[in-house]
Tab-separated table of C-alpha atoms in Angstrom:
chain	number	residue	atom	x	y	z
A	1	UNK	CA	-1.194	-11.620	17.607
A	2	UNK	CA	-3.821	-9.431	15.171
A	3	UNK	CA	-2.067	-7.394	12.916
A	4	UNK	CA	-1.821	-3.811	12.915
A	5	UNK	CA	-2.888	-2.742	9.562
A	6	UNK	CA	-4.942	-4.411	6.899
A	7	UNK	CA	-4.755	-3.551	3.050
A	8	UNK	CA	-7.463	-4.550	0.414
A	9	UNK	CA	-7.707	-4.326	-2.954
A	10	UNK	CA	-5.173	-5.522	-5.477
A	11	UNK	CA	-2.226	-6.934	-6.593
A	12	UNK	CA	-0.786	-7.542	-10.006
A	13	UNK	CA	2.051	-7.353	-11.948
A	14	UNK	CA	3.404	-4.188	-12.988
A	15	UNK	CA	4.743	-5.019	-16.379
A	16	UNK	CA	7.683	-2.293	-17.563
A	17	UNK	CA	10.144	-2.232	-20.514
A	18	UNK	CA	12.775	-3.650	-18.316
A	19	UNK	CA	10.552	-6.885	-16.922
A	20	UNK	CA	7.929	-7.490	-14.935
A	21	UNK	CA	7.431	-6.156	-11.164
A	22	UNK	CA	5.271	-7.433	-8.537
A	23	UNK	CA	2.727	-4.445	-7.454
A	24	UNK	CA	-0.649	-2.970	-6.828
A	25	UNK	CA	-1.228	-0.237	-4.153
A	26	UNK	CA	-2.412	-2.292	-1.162
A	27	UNK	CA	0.179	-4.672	-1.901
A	28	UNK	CA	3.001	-2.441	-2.078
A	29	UNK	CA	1.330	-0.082	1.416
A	30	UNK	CA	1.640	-3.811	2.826
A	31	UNK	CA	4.910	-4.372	2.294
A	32	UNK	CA	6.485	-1.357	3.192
A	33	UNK	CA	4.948	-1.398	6.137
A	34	UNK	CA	6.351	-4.738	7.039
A	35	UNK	CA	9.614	-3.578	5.732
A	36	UNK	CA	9.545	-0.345	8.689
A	37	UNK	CA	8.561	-2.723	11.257
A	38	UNK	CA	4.409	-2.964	11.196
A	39	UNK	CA	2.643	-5.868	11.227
A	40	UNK	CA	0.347	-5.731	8.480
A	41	UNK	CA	-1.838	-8.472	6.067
A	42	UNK	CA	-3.566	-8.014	2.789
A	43	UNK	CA	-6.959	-8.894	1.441
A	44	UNK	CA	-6.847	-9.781	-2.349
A	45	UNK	CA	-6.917	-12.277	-4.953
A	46	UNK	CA	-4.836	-14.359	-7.747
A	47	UNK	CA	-5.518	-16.502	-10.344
A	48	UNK	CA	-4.711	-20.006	-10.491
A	49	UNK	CA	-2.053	-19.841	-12.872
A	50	UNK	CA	1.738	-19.249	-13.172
A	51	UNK	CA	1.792	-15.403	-12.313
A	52	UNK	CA	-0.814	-15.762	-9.542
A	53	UNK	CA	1.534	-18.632	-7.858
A	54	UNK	CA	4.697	-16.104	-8.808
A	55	UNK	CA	3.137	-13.301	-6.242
A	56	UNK	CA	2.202	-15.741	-3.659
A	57	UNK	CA	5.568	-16.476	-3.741
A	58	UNK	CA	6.823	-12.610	-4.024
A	59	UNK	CA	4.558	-12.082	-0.790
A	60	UNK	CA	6.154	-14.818	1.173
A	61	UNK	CA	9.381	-13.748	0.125
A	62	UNK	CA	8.514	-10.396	1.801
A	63	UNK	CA	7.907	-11.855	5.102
A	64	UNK	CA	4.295	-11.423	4.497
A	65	UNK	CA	1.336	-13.776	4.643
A	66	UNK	CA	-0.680	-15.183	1.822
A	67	UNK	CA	-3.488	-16.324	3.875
A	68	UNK	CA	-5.608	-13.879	3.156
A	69	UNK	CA	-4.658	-13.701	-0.797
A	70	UNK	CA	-7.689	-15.987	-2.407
A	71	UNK	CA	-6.869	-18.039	-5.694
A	72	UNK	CA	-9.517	-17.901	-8.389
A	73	UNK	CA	-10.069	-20.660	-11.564
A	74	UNK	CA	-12.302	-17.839	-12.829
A	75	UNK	CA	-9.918	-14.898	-13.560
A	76	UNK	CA	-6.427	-14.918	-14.667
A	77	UNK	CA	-3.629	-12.236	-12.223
A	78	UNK	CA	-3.773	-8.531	-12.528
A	79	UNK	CA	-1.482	-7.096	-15.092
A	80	UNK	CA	-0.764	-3.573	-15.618
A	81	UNK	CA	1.335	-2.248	-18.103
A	82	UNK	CA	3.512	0.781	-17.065
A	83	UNK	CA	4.999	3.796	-18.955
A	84	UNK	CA	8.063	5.338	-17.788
A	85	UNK	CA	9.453	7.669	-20.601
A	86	UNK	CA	8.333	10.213	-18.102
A	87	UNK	CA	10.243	9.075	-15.106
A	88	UNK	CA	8.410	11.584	-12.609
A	89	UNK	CA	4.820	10.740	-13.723
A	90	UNK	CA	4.201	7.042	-14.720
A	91	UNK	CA	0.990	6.338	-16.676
A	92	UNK	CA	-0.598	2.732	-16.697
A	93	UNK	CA	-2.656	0.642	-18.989
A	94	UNK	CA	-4.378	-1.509	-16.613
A	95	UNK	CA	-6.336	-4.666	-17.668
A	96	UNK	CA	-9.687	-5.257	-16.753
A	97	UNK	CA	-11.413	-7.724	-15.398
A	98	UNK	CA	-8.483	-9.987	-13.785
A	99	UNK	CA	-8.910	-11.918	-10.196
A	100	UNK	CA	-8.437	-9.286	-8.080
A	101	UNK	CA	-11.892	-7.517	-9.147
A	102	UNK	CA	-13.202	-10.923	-7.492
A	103	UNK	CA	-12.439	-10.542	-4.090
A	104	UNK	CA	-15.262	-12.675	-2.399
A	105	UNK	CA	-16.623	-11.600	1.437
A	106	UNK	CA	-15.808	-14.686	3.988
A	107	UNK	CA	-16.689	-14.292	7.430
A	108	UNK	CA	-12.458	-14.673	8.607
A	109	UNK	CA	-12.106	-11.169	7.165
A	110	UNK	CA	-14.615	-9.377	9.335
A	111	UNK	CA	-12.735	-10.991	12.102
A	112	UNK	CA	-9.229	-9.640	10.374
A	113	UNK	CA	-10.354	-6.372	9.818
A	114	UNK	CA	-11.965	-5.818	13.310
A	115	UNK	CA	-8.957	-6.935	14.793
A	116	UNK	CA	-6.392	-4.592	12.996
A	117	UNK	CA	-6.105	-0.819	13.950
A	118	UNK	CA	-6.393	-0.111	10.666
A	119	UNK	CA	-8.323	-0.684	7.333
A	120	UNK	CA	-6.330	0.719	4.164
A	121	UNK	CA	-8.331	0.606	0.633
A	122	UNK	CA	-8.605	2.315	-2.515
A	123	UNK	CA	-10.515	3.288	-5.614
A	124	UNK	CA	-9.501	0.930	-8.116
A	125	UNK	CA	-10.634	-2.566	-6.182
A	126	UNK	CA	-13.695	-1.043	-6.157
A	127	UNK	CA	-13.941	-0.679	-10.027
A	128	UNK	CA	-15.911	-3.571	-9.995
A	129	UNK	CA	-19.316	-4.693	-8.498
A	130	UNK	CA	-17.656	-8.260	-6.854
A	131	UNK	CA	-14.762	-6.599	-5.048
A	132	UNK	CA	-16.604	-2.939	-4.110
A	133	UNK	CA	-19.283	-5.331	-2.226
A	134	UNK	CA	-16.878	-7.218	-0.293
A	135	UNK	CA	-15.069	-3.883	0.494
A	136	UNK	CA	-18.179	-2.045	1.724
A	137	UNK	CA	-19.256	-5.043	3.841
A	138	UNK	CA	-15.809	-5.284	5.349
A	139	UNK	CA	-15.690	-1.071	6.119
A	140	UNK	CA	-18.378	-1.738	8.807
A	141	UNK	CA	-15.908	-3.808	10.672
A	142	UNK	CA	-13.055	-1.470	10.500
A	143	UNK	CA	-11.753	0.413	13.763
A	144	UNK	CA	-10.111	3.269	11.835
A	145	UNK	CA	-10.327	3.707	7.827
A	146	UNK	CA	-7.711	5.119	5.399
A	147	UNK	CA	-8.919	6.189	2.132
A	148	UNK	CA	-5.946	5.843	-0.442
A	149	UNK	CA	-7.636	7.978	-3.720
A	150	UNK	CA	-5.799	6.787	-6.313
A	151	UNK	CA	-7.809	7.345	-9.167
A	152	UNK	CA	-6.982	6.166	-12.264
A	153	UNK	CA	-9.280	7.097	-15.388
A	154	UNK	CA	-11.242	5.344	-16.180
A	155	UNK	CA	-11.657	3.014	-13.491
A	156	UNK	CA	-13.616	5.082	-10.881
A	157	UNK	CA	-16.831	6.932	-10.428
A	158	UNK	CA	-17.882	10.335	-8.759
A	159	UNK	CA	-20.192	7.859	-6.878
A	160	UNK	CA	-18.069	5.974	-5.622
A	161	UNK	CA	-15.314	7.778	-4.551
A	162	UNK	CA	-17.559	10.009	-2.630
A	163	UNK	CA	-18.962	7.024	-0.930
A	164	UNK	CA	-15.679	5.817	0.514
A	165	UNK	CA	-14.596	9.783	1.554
A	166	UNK	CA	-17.912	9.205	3.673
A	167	UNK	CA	-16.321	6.322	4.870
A	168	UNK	CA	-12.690	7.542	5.638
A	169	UNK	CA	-11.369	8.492	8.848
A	170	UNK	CA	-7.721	9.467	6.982
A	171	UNK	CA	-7.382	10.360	3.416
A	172	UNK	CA	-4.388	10.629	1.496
A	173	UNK	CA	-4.470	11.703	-2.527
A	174	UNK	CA	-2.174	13.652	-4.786
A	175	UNK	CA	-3.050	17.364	-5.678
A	176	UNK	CA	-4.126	16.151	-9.527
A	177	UNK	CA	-6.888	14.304	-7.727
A	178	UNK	CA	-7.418	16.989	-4.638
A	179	UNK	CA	-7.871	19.765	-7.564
A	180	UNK	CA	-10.292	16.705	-9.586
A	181	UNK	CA	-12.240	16.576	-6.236
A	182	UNK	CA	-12.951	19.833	-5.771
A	183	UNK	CA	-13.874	20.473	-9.380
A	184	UNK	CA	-16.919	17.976	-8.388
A	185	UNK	CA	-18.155	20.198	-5.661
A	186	UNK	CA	-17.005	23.571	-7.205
A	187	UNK	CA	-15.630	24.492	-4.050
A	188	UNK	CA	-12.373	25.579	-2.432
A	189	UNK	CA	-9.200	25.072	-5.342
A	190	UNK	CA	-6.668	26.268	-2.798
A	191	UNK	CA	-5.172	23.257	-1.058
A	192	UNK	CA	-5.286	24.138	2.443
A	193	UNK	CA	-8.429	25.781	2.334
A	194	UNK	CA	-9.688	22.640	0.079
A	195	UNK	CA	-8.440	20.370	2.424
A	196	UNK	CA	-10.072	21.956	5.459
A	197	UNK	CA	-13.476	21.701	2.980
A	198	UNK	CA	-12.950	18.500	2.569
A	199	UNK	CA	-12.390	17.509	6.496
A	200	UNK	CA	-15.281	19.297	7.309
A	201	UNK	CA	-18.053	17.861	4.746
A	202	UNK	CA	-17.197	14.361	5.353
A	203	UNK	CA	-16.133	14.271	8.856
A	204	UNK	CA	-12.174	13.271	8.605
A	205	UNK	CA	-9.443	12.802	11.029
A	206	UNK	CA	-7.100	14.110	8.682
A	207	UNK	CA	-6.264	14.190	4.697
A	208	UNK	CA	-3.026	14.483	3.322
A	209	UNK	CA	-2.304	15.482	-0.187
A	210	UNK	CA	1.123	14.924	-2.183
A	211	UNK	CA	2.618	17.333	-4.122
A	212	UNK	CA	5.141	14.946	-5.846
A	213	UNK	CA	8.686	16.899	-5.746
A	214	UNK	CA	7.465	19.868	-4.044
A	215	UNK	CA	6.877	17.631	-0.533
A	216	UNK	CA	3.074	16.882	0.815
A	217	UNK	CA	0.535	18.400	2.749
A	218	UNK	CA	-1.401	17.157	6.146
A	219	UNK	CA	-4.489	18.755	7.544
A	220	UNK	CA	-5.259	17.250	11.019
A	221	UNK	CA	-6.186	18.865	14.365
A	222	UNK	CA	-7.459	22.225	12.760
A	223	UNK	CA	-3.873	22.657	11.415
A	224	UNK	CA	-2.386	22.472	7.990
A	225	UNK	CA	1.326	21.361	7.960
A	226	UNK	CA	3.833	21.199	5.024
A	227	UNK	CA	6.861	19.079	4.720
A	228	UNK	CA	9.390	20.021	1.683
A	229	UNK	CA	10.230	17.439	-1.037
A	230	UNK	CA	13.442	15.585	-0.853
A	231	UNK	CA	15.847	16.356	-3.097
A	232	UNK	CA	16.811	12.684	-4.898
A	233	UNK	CA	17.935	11.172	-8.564
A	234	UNK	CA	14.495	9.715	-9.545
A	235	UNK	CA	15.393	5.992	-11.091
A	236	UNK	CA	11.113	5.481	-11.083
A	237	UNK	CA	8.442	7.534	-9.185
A	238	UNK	CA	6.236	3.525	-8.756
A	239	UNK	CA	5.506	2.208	-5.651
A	240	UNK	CA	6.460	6.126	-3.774
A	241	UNK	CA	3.160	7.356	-2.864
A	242	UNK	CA	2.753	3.665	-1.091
A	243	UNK	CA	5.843	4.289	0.770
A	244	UNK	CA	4.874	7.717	1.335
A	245	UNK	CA	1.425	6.106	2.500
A	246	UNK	CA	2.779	3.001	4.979
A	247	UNK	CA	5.145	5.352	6.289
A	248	UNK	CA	2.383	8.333	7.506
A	249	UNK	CA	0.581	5.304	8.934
A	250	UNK	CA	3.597	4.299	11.094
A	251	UNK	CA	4.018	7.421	12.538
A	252	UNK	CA	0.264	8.110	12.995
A	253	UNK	CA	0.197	4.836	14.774
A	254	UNK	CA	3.022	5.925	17.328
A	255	UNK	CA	1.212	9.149	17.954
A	256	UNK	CA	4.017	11.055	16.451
A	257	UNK	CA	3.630	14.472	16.009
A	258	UNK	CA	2.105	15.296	12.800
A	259	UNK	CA	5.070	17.260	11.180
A	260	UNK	CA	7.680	14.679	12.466
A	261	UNK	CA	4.869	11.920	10.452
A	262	UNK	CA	5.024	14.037	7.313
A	263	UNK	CA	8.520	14.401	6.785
A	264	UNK	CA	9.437	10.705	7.370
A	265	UNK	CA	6.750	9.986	4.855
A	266	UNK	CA	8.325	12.659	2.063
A	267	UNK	CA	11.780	10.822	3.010
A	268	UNK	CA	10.455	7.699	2.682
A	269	UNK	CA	9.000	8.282	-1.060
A	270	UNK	CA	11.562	9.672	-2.087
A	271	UNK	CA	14.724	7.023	-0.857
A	272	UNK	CA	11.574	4.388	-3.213
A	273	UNK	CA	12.080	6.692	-5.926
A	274	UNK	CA	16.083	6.388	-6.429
A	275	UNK	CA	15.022	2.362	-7.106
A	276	UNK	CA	13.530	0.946	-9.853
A	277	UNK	CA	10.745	-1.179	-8.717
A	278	UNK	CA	7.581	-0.591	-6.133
A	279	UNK	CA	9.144	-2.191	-3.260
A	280	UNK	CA	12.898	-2.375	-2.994
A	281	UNK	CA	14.367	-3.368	0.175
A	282	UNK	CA	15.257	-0.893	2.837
A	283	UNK	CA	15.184	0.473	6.438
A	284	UNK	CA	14.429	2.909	8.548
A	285	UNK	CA	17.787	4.126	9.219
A	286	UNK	CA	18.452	5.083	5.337
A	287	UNK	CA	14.895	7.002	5.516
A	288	UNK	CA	16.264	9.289	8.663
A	289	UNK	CA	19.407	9.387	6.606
A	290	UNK	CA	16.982	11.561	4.249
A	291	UNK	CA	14.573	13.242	6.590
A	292	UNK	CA	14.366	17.088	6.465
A	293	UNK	CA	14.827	19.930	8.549
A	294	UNK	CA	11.663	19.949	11.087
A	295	UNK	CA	8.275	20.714	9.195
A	296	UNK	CA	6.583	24.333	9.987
A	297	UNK	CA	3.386	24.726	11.002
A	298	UNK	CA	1.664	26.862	8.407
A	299	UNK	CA	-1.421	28.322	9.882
A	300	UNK	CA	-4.103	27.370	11.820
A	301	UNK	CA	-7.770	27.737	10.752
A	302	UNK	CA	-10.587	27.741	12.344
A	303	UNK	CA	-12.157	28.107	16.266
């Protein structure tokens, strides 16, 4: 059986004042998708020491595969170091270079990646020269490609990050980097119409943008919907825009209606947010036991 969704890019640990937690975008996309019932792998890379053999265990112990996770002599395991006085907006010290900027092409991950119905990445793996040129052999391949922005300064370029919007078929961001965006191309600042812009000039299915707790945003099928945050008691905002992210995806792949995708995703974020930790355990019943009223349709633009 191919699996449904592949993530690239990195894993690490995320290292906070009360321990150290296994995360990385792709990584934590991965296993929440696994956790609401998609199959999904990951593409990244470890060293060959005691924290890269501590993930491969963490991965297993999600039900997930390692195959696909290489092991390096070269590079010791991502670390990131995490501030959370500010409980709603984490900031991260992240080191550089560590194994996952090492990602190296083999031939068994065109295969993967052709196979899957969907290719997630992001910004940061492609920080570095090694990893962006396995990534932008592997997009190619890819049936369907979903562009998660995360920038983090100062580990991205204009360049780049244009390159892979070129590449996208869904994009999902939060409105820091949809206002950061714009600024490039002094164009549209208000979201919807920015959003629109943005589908437009590089050809997208859709782009979502997050609005932390004030909900999210989805621009798809010449119409801009809005779902409403969820009210919750924030332990740690890490690892909710992933959940946020695998969650969109699993209604997108059930051809849900667009609304009904959004406001499982908002749910979803925010039931990750009242736990400390990218990826605590739960299911889809305690989401629905969050969801909001239906989502409005705001306007429509356009022919």
């Amino acid at each position: 059986m191919s699996e449904n969704i592949v993530c690239f890019g990195e894993i690490l640990w995320d290292v906070l004042p009360t321990g150290k937690q296994p995360g990385g975008a792709p990584f934590n996309v991965a296993v929440h998708l696994h956790q609401l019932g998609v199959p999904a792998a990951l593409i990244s890379r470890v060293g060959d020491d005691e924290l890269g053999t501590e993930l491969l265990d963490f991965i297993t112990s999600k039900g997930l595969s390692p195959a696909y996770v290489q092991e390096g002599k070269t590079h010791l395991t991502g670390v990131v170091k995490a501030n959370v006085d500010d409980a709603n907006e984490v900031t991260y010290k992240i080191v550089h270079p560590v194994a996952w900027d090492y990602v190296q092409h083999e031939a068994r991950l065109d295969a993967l990646v052709e196979q899957a119905d969907m290719f997630v990445f992001g910004s940061l793996a492609a920080r570095s020269p090694a990893t962006r040129e396995t990534l932008y052999r592997l997009l190619p391949h890819a049936r369907f490609r979903v562009f998660d922005v995360n920038m983090r300064p100062p580990h991205y370029t204009k360049e780049v990050v244009k390159y892979l919007l070129g590449k996208a078929d869904l994009v999902k961001m939060n409105h820091h980097e949809l206002q950061e965006i714009m600024g490039w191309f002094g164009a549209e600042t208000d979201p919807g119409a920015a959003m629109q812009w943005l589908a437009e000039r590089f050809g997208l299915q859709a782009v979502c943008v997050t609005c932390g707790a004030d909900g999210a945003l989805l621009w798809t099928g010449n119409h801009l919907y809005r779902a409403p945050g969820v009210r919750v008691e924030v332990k740690d905002t890490i690892g909710s825009g992933d959940s946020f992210l695998a969650a969109l995806l699993k209604g997108w792949l059930r051809g849900q209606e667009p609304g009904e995708c959004l406001r499982f995703a908002c749910a979803t974020g925010a039931l990750v947010a009242t736990h400390l930790g990218a990826t605590p355990a739960f299911t889809e019943a305690d989401v629905y036991a969050l969801t909001s009223p239906p989502a409005p349709l705001l306007e429509e633009r356009g022919a």
